[in-house]
Amino acid sequence: MKSPFHCWISLLALLIGSALAQAATVEPEWSKEFDKTIEWQKISDAGYLILGTKEALFGLDPATGETAWSLEQFKKMPDDFLEMIPNTQFGVITYKGGAFGFGTTTYIVNMISGEILWDTSQIELGNCFGQYYLPQAGGLLIFGMDKKGHHMVKLVDLAEGSVFWETSEWYKPGKTPAMFSISDEKKLRMAVMGNQEPTFTPDGNFLEMMSTMGLRKISTETGEIMWTADIKFKQVPAPRWGYAPMTLSEDGSVIYVPYDRYVYAVSTEDGRVLWEKPDKLKGMAYQMEATEAGLVVRGGPGGRKGKGKPFITVIDYASGEESWKKPFKDLDNASSFVIDGDRIVLYADREIHSIEIGDGTDHEIADKIKFKDKEIPHTLSAMNDGYLLQSSQNLMFFDRKGNEKWHTYNKAPQANLLAKVASTAVIMAVNVGSAANAYSRASAQASQSVSGRGSASYSLITSNPVMSERFSQTQESANFVYMLSVVGKGSHKSGAGVVQVDKRTGENAKSVVLGTKKPNYEVDEVGQRLFFLDGKKELKCFKF
């Protein structure tokens, strides 16, 4: 009989072997050769692959690679002139060829069929600079210019292009919406996306804050401003600049708004500012969550002057003051937090902390945490039976008592490829969760519109069989993360590829060898497919 020591050694070897095991290599599901150069590729929320060329815009069936549609009028179009409407089968193309003297026209296109549903020349709107799909309002909130060059906002039926309402009263010269580049790499197009998103209140209306005009409540039925909160903004507290999203109270009666080094509480019913003198925080708010015991806020350097220190605190709902008598100080390289019952759990200073929301008492769960390549965890997630720490190349799982259960590491191929990791391993995991949450929220709220527009518009999406299948895949796909790594045999150049890692077990499930110095690829995390542009004309699809 083996001694306990030898059993422990065998178990340790098994765990290490499992974590380091080579993932099964995936062969191409299909490949397709084009006659002309593929300039760029982008995945729609329907899973269809969109290709930009000098001849046309193409939509490919992801399962077969067959061309589903092509639109020659969008040839030579830069990739940042196409934006996907989140959680729908539709895309928005803003391109040249405007009517009424406009420089650009915006087209609503079905990414599955290639059908152009409508364009903004039909509603006398041009030079559009962004949009938000509002399921609860039953339409697309679109920003642009009228023929006289005045800023206009219109709520438009997503399917038919009919205008529910329009207004030119939201903004004044010099106080127009903050604008952000569509692409992180290019600055050809600027748009409103990146601001605080419209937030719906229990009565079916929504809150808007995209300019220094401030926080306003908008009537979903008419577009009229119902109230403006008495808070002066010198800068828009946009999430694109690092601010936390506005956060509703659990009953929806209060909206918590981050700005500079403060958080303001505003009544959603009448716009009253509820805290006379909220405490000045140590920095700007990066993350907020409403709990029964108070508003949890994590933050750090930023705001108008870019100053501040890392912090986490709880704000009292009644006074706006910080609740804890002693501030929590161990916040070097802090991760995002999760709420687990009556505690805040986060990583900081090589430790996992469990902090009581009520009084700030800290319980250290795990310490001396060390990631390979000196990486620092950026995200902590709560799993069914513990906590998952994640960086670009490392995953580490702890049970709720702080015992490390497994650690998975995949070596990065080259430093100059790490920028791509951010768009796959990190952002994709967040987007999958966001898609699932958005789907649930819209499903629950789409019928709140007094006119009933919300349910009709939402049915347009959920009744589509492709989108229904995508929604059903969302939960399973959230169990995986993708890492750019060294896979298969070969040198750093020939062995570069992507590894699919199971977040439930830490196992490298499957891998794709790309074998090129700077791989041009896109991963569809919901459909679990990777599209690789091999050279300039050949496209390969791998199914994980």
Coordinates of C-alpha atoms in Angstrom, one line a residue:
M1 CA 0.0 0.0 0.0
K2 CA 1.3 3.5 -0.9
S3 CA 1.9 5.9 1.9
P4 CA -0.2 9.1 2.2
F5 CA 2.9 11.0 1.1
H6 CA 3.3 8.9 -2.1
C7 CA -0.4 9.3 -2.8
W8 CA -0.1 13.0 -2.4
I9 CA 2.8 13.1 -4.8
S10 CA 0.9 11.0 -7.3
L11 CA -2.1 13.3 -7.0
L12 CA 0.1 16.4 -7.4
A13 CA 1.7 14.9 -10.5
L14 CA -1.7 14.1 -12.0
L15 CA -2.9 17.7 -11.4
I16 CA 0.2 19.2 -12.9
G17 CA 0.1 16.9 -15.8
S18 CA -3.6 17.7 -16.4
A19 CA -2.9 21.5 -16.3
L20 CA 0.1 21.2 -18.7
A21 CA -1.4 18.6 -21.1
Q22 CA -1.5 19.5 -24.7
A23 CA -4.9 20.4 -25.9
A24 CA -6.4 18.5 -28.8
T25 CA -5.5 20.3 -32.0
V26 CA -8.4 21.3 -34.1
E27 CA -8.3 21.0 -37.9
P28 CA -10.1 23.4 -40.2
E29 CA -13.8 23.0 -40.5
W30 CA -13.7 24.6 -43.9
S31 CA -11.4 26.9 -45.9
K32 CA -12.3 29.4 -48.7
E33 CA -10.1 31.1 -51.3
F34 CA -11.0 34.5 -52.5
D35 CA -9.9 36.0 -55.9
K36 CA -9.2 39.3 -54.3
T37 CA -7.5 40.5 -51.1
I38 CA -9.6 40.4 -47.9
E39 CA -9.0 43.8 -46.2
W40 CA -10.7 43.0 -42.9
Q41 CA -13.0 40.6 -41.1
K42 CA -15.6 41.1 -38.4
I43 CA -18.0 38.8 -36.6
S44 CA -21.7 39.8 -36.3
D45 CA -23.7 39.1 -33.2
A46 CA -25.6 36.5 -35.4
G47 CA -22.3 34.6 -35.8
Y48 CA -22.0 35.4 -39.6
L49 CA -18.6 36.5 -40.7
I50 CA -18.4 39.9 -42.5
L51 CA -15.6 40.5 -44.9
G52 CA -14.5 43.8 -46.4
T53 CA -12.9 43.9 -49.8
K54 CA -12.3 46.4 -52.6
E55 CA -15.0 44.7 -54.6
A56 CA -17.9 44.3 -52.1
L57 CA -18.9 43.6 -48.5
F58 CA -19.6 39.9 -48.0
G59 CA -21.5 37.9 -45.4
L60 CA -20.4 34.2 -44.9
D61 CA -22.4 31.4 -43.3
P62 CA -20.1 30.4 -40.4
A63 CA -20.9 26.7 -40.6
T64 CA -20.1 26.2 -44.3
G65 CA -18.1 29.2 -45.4
E66 CA -20.6 29.8 -48.3
T67 CA -21.3 33.3 -49.3
A68 CA -24.7 34.2 -47.9
W69 CA -24.8 37.7 -49.5
S70 CA -22.7 40.5 -51.0
L71 CA -23.3 44.2 -51.3
E72 CA -21.2 46.0 -53.9
Q73 CA -22.2 49.4 -52.8
F74 CA -20.0 49.0 -49.7
K75 CA -16.8 48.1 -51.5
K76 CA -13.6 49.6 -50.2
M77 CA -15.4 50.5 -46.9
P78 CA -13.1 50.7 -43.8
D79 CA -14.0 48.3 -41.0
D80 CA -14.9 51.0 -38.5
F81 CA -17.8 52.1 -40.7
L82 CA -19.6 48.9 -39.7
E83 CA -21.0 48.5 -36.2
M84 CA -23.0 45.6 -34.8
I85 CA -26.2 46.3 -32.9
P86 CA -25.5 44.2 -29.8
N87 CA -27.5 41.0 -29.3
T88 CA -29.3 41.3 -32.6
Q89 CA -28.8 40.1 -36.2
F90 CA -28.5 43.7 -37.4
G91 CA -25.5 45.9 -38.3
V92 CA -25.2 49.6 -38.9
I93 CA -23.2 50.9 -41.8
T94 CA -22.5 54.6 -42.0
Y95 CA -20.9 55.3 -45.4
K96 CA -20.7 57.8 -48.3
G97 CA -23.4 58.4 -50.8
G98 CA -25.6 60.7 -48.6
A99 CA -28.8 62.3 -49.7
F100 CA -30.1 65.8 -49.0
G101 CA -26.5 67.1 -49.1
F102 CA -25.4 64.9 -46.2
G103 CA -21.8 63.5 -46.3
T104 CA -22.8 60.0 -45.1
T105 CA -25.9 57.9 -44.9
T106 CA -26.5 55.2 -42.3
Y107 CA -28.0 51.8 -43.4
I108 CA -29.6 49.1 -41.2
V109 CA -28.5 45.7 -42.6
N110 CA -29.6 42.2 -41.7
M111 CA -26.2 40.4 -41.2
I112 CA -27.8 37.0 -41.9
S113 CA -29.5 37.8 -45.2
G114 CA -27.7 41.0 -46.4
E115 CA -31.1 42.8 -46.7
I116 CA -31.0 46.6 -46.2
L117 CA -34.0 47.3 -44.0
W118 CA -33.9 51.1 -44.3
D119 CA -31.5 54.0 -44.4
T120 CA -31.5 57.4 -42.7
S121 CA -32.1 59.3 -46.0
Q122 CA -35.7 58.1 -45.6
I123 CA -36.0 59.9 -42.3
E124 CA -34.0 63.0 -43.4
L125 CA -31.1 62.3 -41.1
G126 CA -27.5 62.2 -42.1
N127 CA -23.9 62.3 -40.8
C128 CA -25.0 60.0 -38.0
F129 CA -22.7 59.6 -35.1
G130 CA -24.0 56.6 -33.2
Q131 CA -27.0 54.7 -31.9
Y132 CA -28.3 52.6 -29.1
Y133 CA -30.8 49.8 -29.5
L134 CA -33.4 50.1 -26.8
P135 CA -35.6 47.0 -26.6
Q136 CA -37.8 48.5 -23.9
A137 CA -38.6 51.4 -26.2
G138 CA -39.1 49.2 -29.2
G139 CA -36.6 51.1 -31.4
L140 CA -33.2 52.4 -32.3
L141 CA -32.1 55.7 -30.7
I142 CA -30.0 57.3 -33.4
F143 CA -28.0 60.5 -33.3
G144 CA -27.3 62.6 -36.4
M145 CA -27.8 65.9 -38.2
D146 CA -30.8 67.4 -40.1
K147 CA -30.5 69.2 -43.4
K148 CA -29.7 72.5 -41.6
G149 CA -26.8 70.9 -39.6
H150 CA -28.7 70.8 -36.3
H151 CA -28.2 67.9 -33.9
M152 CA -31.1 65.6 -34.0
V153 CA -32.0 62.5 -32.0
K154 CA -34.7 60.1 -33.3
L155 CA -36.3 56.9 -32.0
V156 CA -36.8 54.8 -35.0
D157 CA -38.6 51.4 -35.5
L158 CA -35.8 48.9 -35.9
A159 CA -37.6 46.8 -38.6
E160 CA -39.4 49.4 -40.6
G161 CA -37.5 52.7 -40.2
S162 CA -40.6 54.7 -39.2
V163 CA -39.9 57.5 -36.7
F164 CA -41.6 57.2 -33.3
W165 CA -40.4 60.7 -32.2
E166 CA -37.6 63.2 -32.9
T167 CA -36.1 66.0 -31.0
S168 CA -33.5 68.8 -31.4
E169 CA -33.9 70.0 -27.8
W170 CA -31.5 67.6 -26.0
Y171 CA -28.2 69.4 -26.7
K172 CA -26.9 73.0 -27.2
P173 CA -23.9 74.2 -29.1
G174 CA -20.7 73.4 -27.2
K175 CA -22.7 70.9 -25.1
T176 CA -23.1 68.0 -27.6
P177 CA -22.6 64.3 -26.7
A178 CA -19.0 63.2 -26.0
M179 CA -17.6 61.2 -28.9
F180 CA -15.2 58.2 -29.0
S181 CA -13.4 56.4 -31.8
I182 CA -15.2 53.3 -33.1
S183 CA -11.9 51.5 -33.4
D184 CA -9.0 51.3 -30.9
E185 CA -6.5 51.3 -33.8
K186 CA -8.1 53.9 -36.1
K187 CA -9.8 57.2 -35.6
L188 CA -11.7 57.5 -38.9
R189 CA -15.1 57.5 -37.2
M190 CA -16.3 58.9 -33.9
A191 CA -19.5 58.0 -32.2
V192 CA -21.5 58.4 -29.0
M193 CA -20.9 54.8 -27.9
G194 CA -18.6 54.8 -24.9
N195 CA -20.9 57.2 -22.9
Q196 CA -23.2 56.1 -20.1
E197 CA -25.8 53.9 -21.8
P198 CA -29.5 54.9 -21.5
T199 CA -30.8 53.4 -18.3
F200 CA -34.4 52.4 -17.9
T201 CA -36.4 53.2 -14.8
P202 CA -39.3 51.2 -13.3
D203 CA -41.9 53.5 -15.0
G204 CA -40.5 52.6 -18.5
N205 CA -38.8 55.9 -19.2
F206 CA -35.0 56.2 -19.4
L207 CA -32.1 58.2 -18.1
E208 CA -29.6 59.9 -20.5
M209 CA -26.2 61.4 -19.7
M210 CA -23.9 61.9 -22.7
S211 CA -23.0 65.5 -22.5
T212 CA -22.3 68.3 -19.9
M213 CA -26.0 69.1 -20.1
G214 CA -26.1 66.6 -17.3
L215 CA -28.3 63.8 -16.2
R216 CA -31.8 63.9 -17.6
K217 CA -34.9 61.7 -17.6
I218 CA -36.4 61.1 -21.0
S219 CA -40.0 60.1 -21.9
T220 CA -39.9 56.9 -23.9
E221 CA -43.2 57.8 -25.5
T222 CA -42.4 61.4 -26.7
G223 CA -38.6 62.0 -26.3
E224 CA -39.3 65.0 -24.0
I225 CA -37.0 65.9 -21.1
M226 CA -38.9 65.1 -17.9
W227 CA -36.3 66.5 -15.5
T228 CA -32.7 67.5 -15.3
A229 CA -30.7 66.8 -12.1
D230 CA -29.0 69.7 -10.4
I231 CA -25.5 68.5 -10.8
K232 CA -22.9 70.5 -12.7
F233 CA -20.6 68.4 -14.9
K234 CA -17.4 69.8 -16.5
Q235 CA -16.6 66.4 -18.0
V236 CA -18.8 63.5 -19.0
P237 CA -18.3 60.5 -16.7
A238 CA -18.0 58.1 -19.6
P239 CA -17.2 54.4 -19.1
R240 CA -14.8 54.7 -22.0
W241 CA -12.8 56.9 -19.8
G242 CA -12.8 54.4 -17.0
Y243 CA -15.9 55.5 -15.0
A244 CA -18.2 52.8 -13.6
P245 CA -21.6 52.6 -15.3
M246 CA -24.5 54.4 -13.5
T247 CA -26.1 52.0 -11.1
L248 CA -29.7 51.7 -10.1
S249 CA -30.8 50.9 -6.5
E250 CA -32.4 47.5 -6.1
D251 CA -35.9 49.0 -6.4
G252 CA -35.0 51.4 -9.2
S253 CA -36.0 54.5 -7.2
V254 CA -32.4 55.9 -7.1
I255 CA -29.6 56.2 -9.7
Y256 CA -26.0 56.4 -8.4
V257 CA -23.9 58.5 -10.7
P258 CA -20.0 58.6 -10.6
Y259 CA -18.3 61.9 -11.4
D260 CA -14.7 62.9 -10.6
R261 CA -14.1 61.8 -7.0
Y262 CA -17.7 61.7 -6.0
V263 CA -20.8 59.5 -6.3
Y264 CA -24.2 61.3 -6.5
A265 CA -27.6 59.8 -5.6
V266 CA -30.5 61.0 -7.7
S267 CA -34.2 60.2 -7.4
T268 CA -35.4 58.6 -10.6
E269 CA -38.9 59.9 -10.0
D270 CA -38.2 63.6 -9.8
G271 CA -34.5 64.1 -10.3
R272 CA -33.8 65.4 -6.7
V273 CA -30.2 65.1 -5.6
L274 CA -30.5 63.1 -2.4
W275 CA -27.1 63.6 -0.7
E276 CA -26.4 67.2 0.2
K277 CA -22.6 66.6 0.7
P278 CA -21.4 63.2 -0.5
D279 CA -18.0 62.2 0.8
K280 CA -15.0 62.9 -1.5
L281 CA -13.5 59.6 -2.4
K282 CA -9.8 58.8 -2.8
G283 CA -10.2 58.6 -6.6
M284 CA -12.8 58.1 -9.4
A285 CA -15.2 55.1 -9.3
Y286 CA -14.3 52.2 -11.5
Q287 CA -16.9 49.7 -10.3
M288 CA -20.1 50.0 -8.3
E289 CA -22.7 47.6 -7.0
A290 CA -25.8 48.2 -4.9
T291 CA -26.2 45.8 -1.9
E292 CA -28.6 45.7 1.0
A293 CA -25.9 47.1 3.3
G294 CA -24.8 50.0 1.1
L295 CA -23.3 50.9 -2.2
V296 CA -19.9 49.2 -2.8
V297 CA -17.5 51.3 -4.8
R298 CA -14.0 50.4 -6.1
G299 CA -11.8 53.1 -7.7
G300 CA -8.5 54.7 -8.1
P301 CA -6.6 57.4 -10.1
G302 CA -8.6 59.3 -12.7
G303 CA -11.3 61.9 -13.0
R304 CA -10.8 65.4 -14.3
K305 CA -7.3 65.8 -12.9
G306 CA -6.2 62.2 -13.2
K307 CA -5.2 62.0 -9.6
G308 CA -6.2 59.6 -6.8
K309 CA -5.3 56.4 -5.0
P310 CA -6.7 52.8 -5.2
F311 CA -9.7 52.3 -2.8
I312 CA -12.7 50.2 -2.0
T313 CA -15.4 51.4 0.3
V314 CA -19.1 51.2 1.1
I315 CA -21.3 54.3 0.9
D316 CA -24.3 54.7 3.3
Y317 CA -27.5 55.1 1.4
A318 CA -29.0 57.6 3.8
S319 CA -26.1 60.1 4.1
G320 CA -23.7 59.5 1.2
E321 CA -20.9 59.1 3.7
E322 CA -18.5 56.2 3.8
S323 CA -19.7 53.5 6.2
W324 CA -16.4 51.9 7.4
K325 CA -14.6 53.5 10.3
K326 CA -11.2 52.2 9.0
P327 CA -10.5 52.3 5.3
F328 CA -9.3 49.1 3.6
K329 CA -5.7 49.8 2.5
D330 CA -4.2 46.6 0.9
L331 CA -5.1 47.5 -2.7
D332 CA -2.0 47.1 -4.7
N333 CA -2.9 45.8 -8.2
A334 CA -6.5 45.2 -7.2
S335 CA -8.8 43.1 -9.4
S336 CA -12.5 43.6 -10.0
F337 CA -14.7 42.5 -7.1
V338 CA -17.6 40.2 -6.7
I339 CA -20.4 40.3 -4.0
D340 CA -20.7 36.9 -2.3
G341 CA -23.5 37.1 0.2
D342 CA -22.7 39.8 2.8
R343 CA -19.0 40.1 1.7
I344 CA -16.9 41.7 -1.0
V345 CA -14.3 39.4 -2.6
L346 CA -11.4 40.7 -4.6
Y347 CA -7.7 40.1 -5.3
A348 CA -5.1 42.6 -4.2
D349 CA -1.4 42.6 -3.2
R350 CA -1.0 38.8 -4.0
E351 CA -3.9 37.9 -1.8
I352 CA -7.6 37.2 -2.0
H353 CA -9.7 39.2 0.5
S354 CA -13.2 38.6 1.8
I355 CA -14.4 41.9 3.3
E356 CA -17.6 42.3 5.3
I357 CA -19.8 44.9 3.7
G358 CA -21.2 46.0 7.0
D359 CA -18.0 47.1 8.8
G360 CA -15.1 46.5 6.5
T361 CA -13.6 43.6 8.5
D362 CA -11.1 41.8 6.3
H363 CA -10.8 38.0 6.1
E364 CA -7.8 36.8 4.1
I365 CA -8.8 33.8 2.0
A366 CA -5.5 33.1 0.2
D367 CA -2.0 34.6 0.1
K368 CA 1.3 34.4 -1.7
I369 CA -0.4 34.1 -5.0
K370 CA 2.0 34.1 -7.9
F371 CA 1.2 34.0 -11.6
K372 CA 3.9 33.0 -14.1
D373 CA 5.6 35.6 -16.3
K374 CA 5.0 38.0 -13.4
E375 CA 1.4 38.6 -14.6
I376 CA -1.1 40.3 -12.3
P377 CA -4.7 39.1 -12.2
H378 CA -7.1 41.6 -13.6
T379 CA -10.4 39.7 -13.0
L380 CA -11.8 37.7 -10.1
S381 CA -15.0 35.7 -10.8
A382 CA -17.2 33.8 -8.4
M383 CA -17.8 30.2 -9.5
N384 CA -20.2 27.7 -8.0
D385 CA -17.6 26.3 -5.5
G386 CA -14.9 29.0 -5.4
Y387 CA -13.1 31.9 -7.1
L388 CA -11.3 32.2 -10.4
L389 CA -8.4 34.6 -11.0
Q390 CA -7.6 35.5 -14.6
S391 CA -4.8 37.3 -16.5
S392 CA -3.8 37.1 -20.1
Q393 CA -1.9 33.8 -19.8
N394 CA -2.9 32.5 -16.4
L395 CA -6.0 31.0 -14.8
M396 CA -6.0 30.0 -11.1
F397 CA -8.9 28.5 -9.1
F398 CA -9.4 28.5 -5.3
D399 CA -12.1 26.9 -3.3
R400 CA -14.0 29.1 -0.8
K401 CA -11.5 28.2 2.0
G402 CA -8.6 29.6 -0.1
N403 CA -7.1 26.3 -1.2
E404 CA -5.6 26.4 -4.7
K405 CA -7.2 23.7 -6.7
W406 CA -5.5 24.2 -10.0
H407 CA -3.4 26.7 -12.0
T408 CA -3.3 26.8 -15.8
Y409 CA -0.6 28.7 -17.7
N410 CA -0.2 29.1 -21.5
K411 CA 3.0 30.7 -22.6
A412 CA 2.6 33.8 -24.8
P413 CA 4.3 33.4 -28.2
Q414 CA 5.8 36.9 -28.5
A415 CA 5.5 40.2 -26.7
N416 CA 4.3 42.0 -29.8
L417 CA 1.3 39.7 -30.0
L418 CA 0.0 40.4 -26.5
A419 CA -2.2 43.3 -27.7
K420 CA -4.3 40.7 -29.5
V421 CA -4.7 38.7 -26.2
A422 CA -6.6 41.6 -24.7
S423 CA -9.2 41.4 -27.4
T424 CA -9.7 37.6 -27.0
A425 CA -9.0 36.3 -23.5
V426 CA -10.2 39.4 -21.6
I427 CA -12.8 41.3 -23.5
M428 CA -14.5 38.2 -25.0
A429 CA -15.1 36.7 -21.6
V430 CA -16.7 40.0 -20.4
N431 CA -18.8 40.3 -23.6
V432 CA -20.2 36.8 -23.3
G433 CA -21.5 37.6 -19.8
S434 CA -22.8 41.0 -21.0
A435 CA -24.7 39.4 -23.8
A436 CA -26.4 37.0 -21.5
N437 CA -27.3 39.7 -19.0
A438 CA -28.6 42.0 -21.8
Y439 CA -30.7 39.3 -23.2
S440 CA -32.3 38.6 -19.8
R441 CA -32.9 42.3 -19.0
A442 CA -34.4 43.0 -22.4
S443 CA -36.6 39.9 -22.1
A444 CA -38.0 41.1 -18.8
Q445 CA -38.4 44.7 -19.8
A446 CA -39.3 44.8 -23.5
S447 CA -43.0 44.8 -22.8
Q448 CA -42.8 47.8 -20.4
S449 CA -43.4 50.4 -23.2
V450 CA -46.8 51.9 -22.8
S451 CA -47.4 51.6 -26.6
G452 CA -46.3 48.0 -26.6
R453 CA -43.5 48.7 -29.1
G454 CA -40.9 47.0 -26.9
S455 CA -42.4 43.5 -27.2
A456 CA -42.9 43.8 -30.9
S457 CA -39.4 44.9 -31.6
Y458 CA -37.9 42.2 -29.3
S459 CA -39.9 39.5 -31.0
L460 CA -38.3 40.4 -34.3
I461 CA -35.0 39.2 -32.9
T462 CA -36.0 36.3 -30.6
S463 CA -38.2 34.7 -33.3
N464 CA -35.3 34.4 -35.7
P465 CA -34.0 30.8 -35.5
V466 CA -30.3 31.8 -35.9
M467 CA -30.5 34.3 -33.0
S468 CA -32.5 31.8 -30.9
E469 CA -29.7 29.2 -31.3
R470 CA -27.1 31.9 -30.4
F471 CA -29.0 32.7 -27.2
S472 CA -29.2 29.1 -26.2
Q473 CA -25.4 28.7 -26.8
T474 CA -24.5 31.7 -24.5
Q475 CA -24.5 29.9 -21.2
E476 CA -22.3 27.1 -22.3
S477 CA -19.8 29.4 -24.2
A478 CA -19.3 31.4 -21.0
N479 CA -17.4 28.4 -19.6
F480 CA -14.4 29.0 -21.8
V481 CA -11.7 31.6 -22.3
Y482 CA -9.2 31.9 -25.2
M483 CA -5.5 32.5 -25.0
L484 CA -3.0 33.4 -27.7
S485 CA -0.2 31.0 -26.9
V486 CA 2.5 28.5 -28.1
V487 CA 0.6 25.4 -29.2
G488 CA 1.6 22.3 -31.1
K489 CA 5.2 21.6 -32.2
G490 CA 7.6 24.1 -33.6
S491 CA 9.3 27.4 -32.7
H492 CA 7.7 30.5 -31.3
K493 CA 6.9 31.5 -34.8
S494 CA 5.5 28.3 -36.2
G495 CA 3.7 27.3 -33.0
A496 CA 1.7 30.4 -32.3
G497 CA -1.9 29.6 -31.9
V498 CA -5.0 29.9 -29.7
V499 CA -5.9 27.7 -26.8
Q500 CA -9.5 27.2 -25.5
V501 CA -9.4 26.8 -21.7
D502 CA -12.3 25.4 -19.7
K503 CA -12.8 27.7 -16.7
R504 CA -14.5 24.9 -14.8
T505 CA -11.6 22.6 -14.7
G506 CA -8.5 24.6 -15.9
E507 CA -8.0 22.1 -18.7
N508 CA -6.7 23.1 -22.1
A509 CA -9.7 21.8 -24.0
K510 CA -8.7 22.4 -27.7
S511 CA -6.2 24.4 -29.6
V512 CA -5.6 25.9 -33.1
V513 CA -2.2 26.3 -34.6
L514 CA -1.9 29.5 -36.6
G515 CA 1.8 29.3 -37.3
T516 CA 2.4 32.9 -38.2
K517 CA 4.2 35.8 -36.7
K518 CA 1.2 38.2 -36.6
P519 CA -2.0 36.1 -36.9
N520 CA -5.0 37.9 -38.3
Y521 CA -8.0 36.1 -36.7
E522 CA -11.3 36.6 -35.0
V523 CA -12.9 34.3 -32.3
D524 CA -16.6 33.9 -32.1
E525 CA -16.9 33.0 -28.4
V526 CA -20.6 32.1 -28.6
G527 CA -20.4 29.9 -31.6
Q528 CA -16.9 28.7 -30.5
R529 CA -15.3 29.2 -33.9
L530 CA -12.1 30.8 -34.9
F531 CA -11.7 32.5 -38.3
F532 CA -8.1 32.8 -39.5
L533 CA -7.0 34.9 -42.5
D534 CA -4.1 32.8 -43.8
G535 CA -2.2 35.2 -46.1
K536 CA -4.4 37.8 -47.9
K537 CA -6.9 35.7 -49.7
E538 CA -7.5 32.4 -47.9
L539 CA -9.9 32.1 -45.0
K540 CA -9.9 29.1 -42.6
C541 CA -12.6 28.3 -40.0
F542 CA -11.8 26.1 -36.9
K543 CA -14.6 24.8 -34.7
F544 CA -13.7 24.3 -31.1

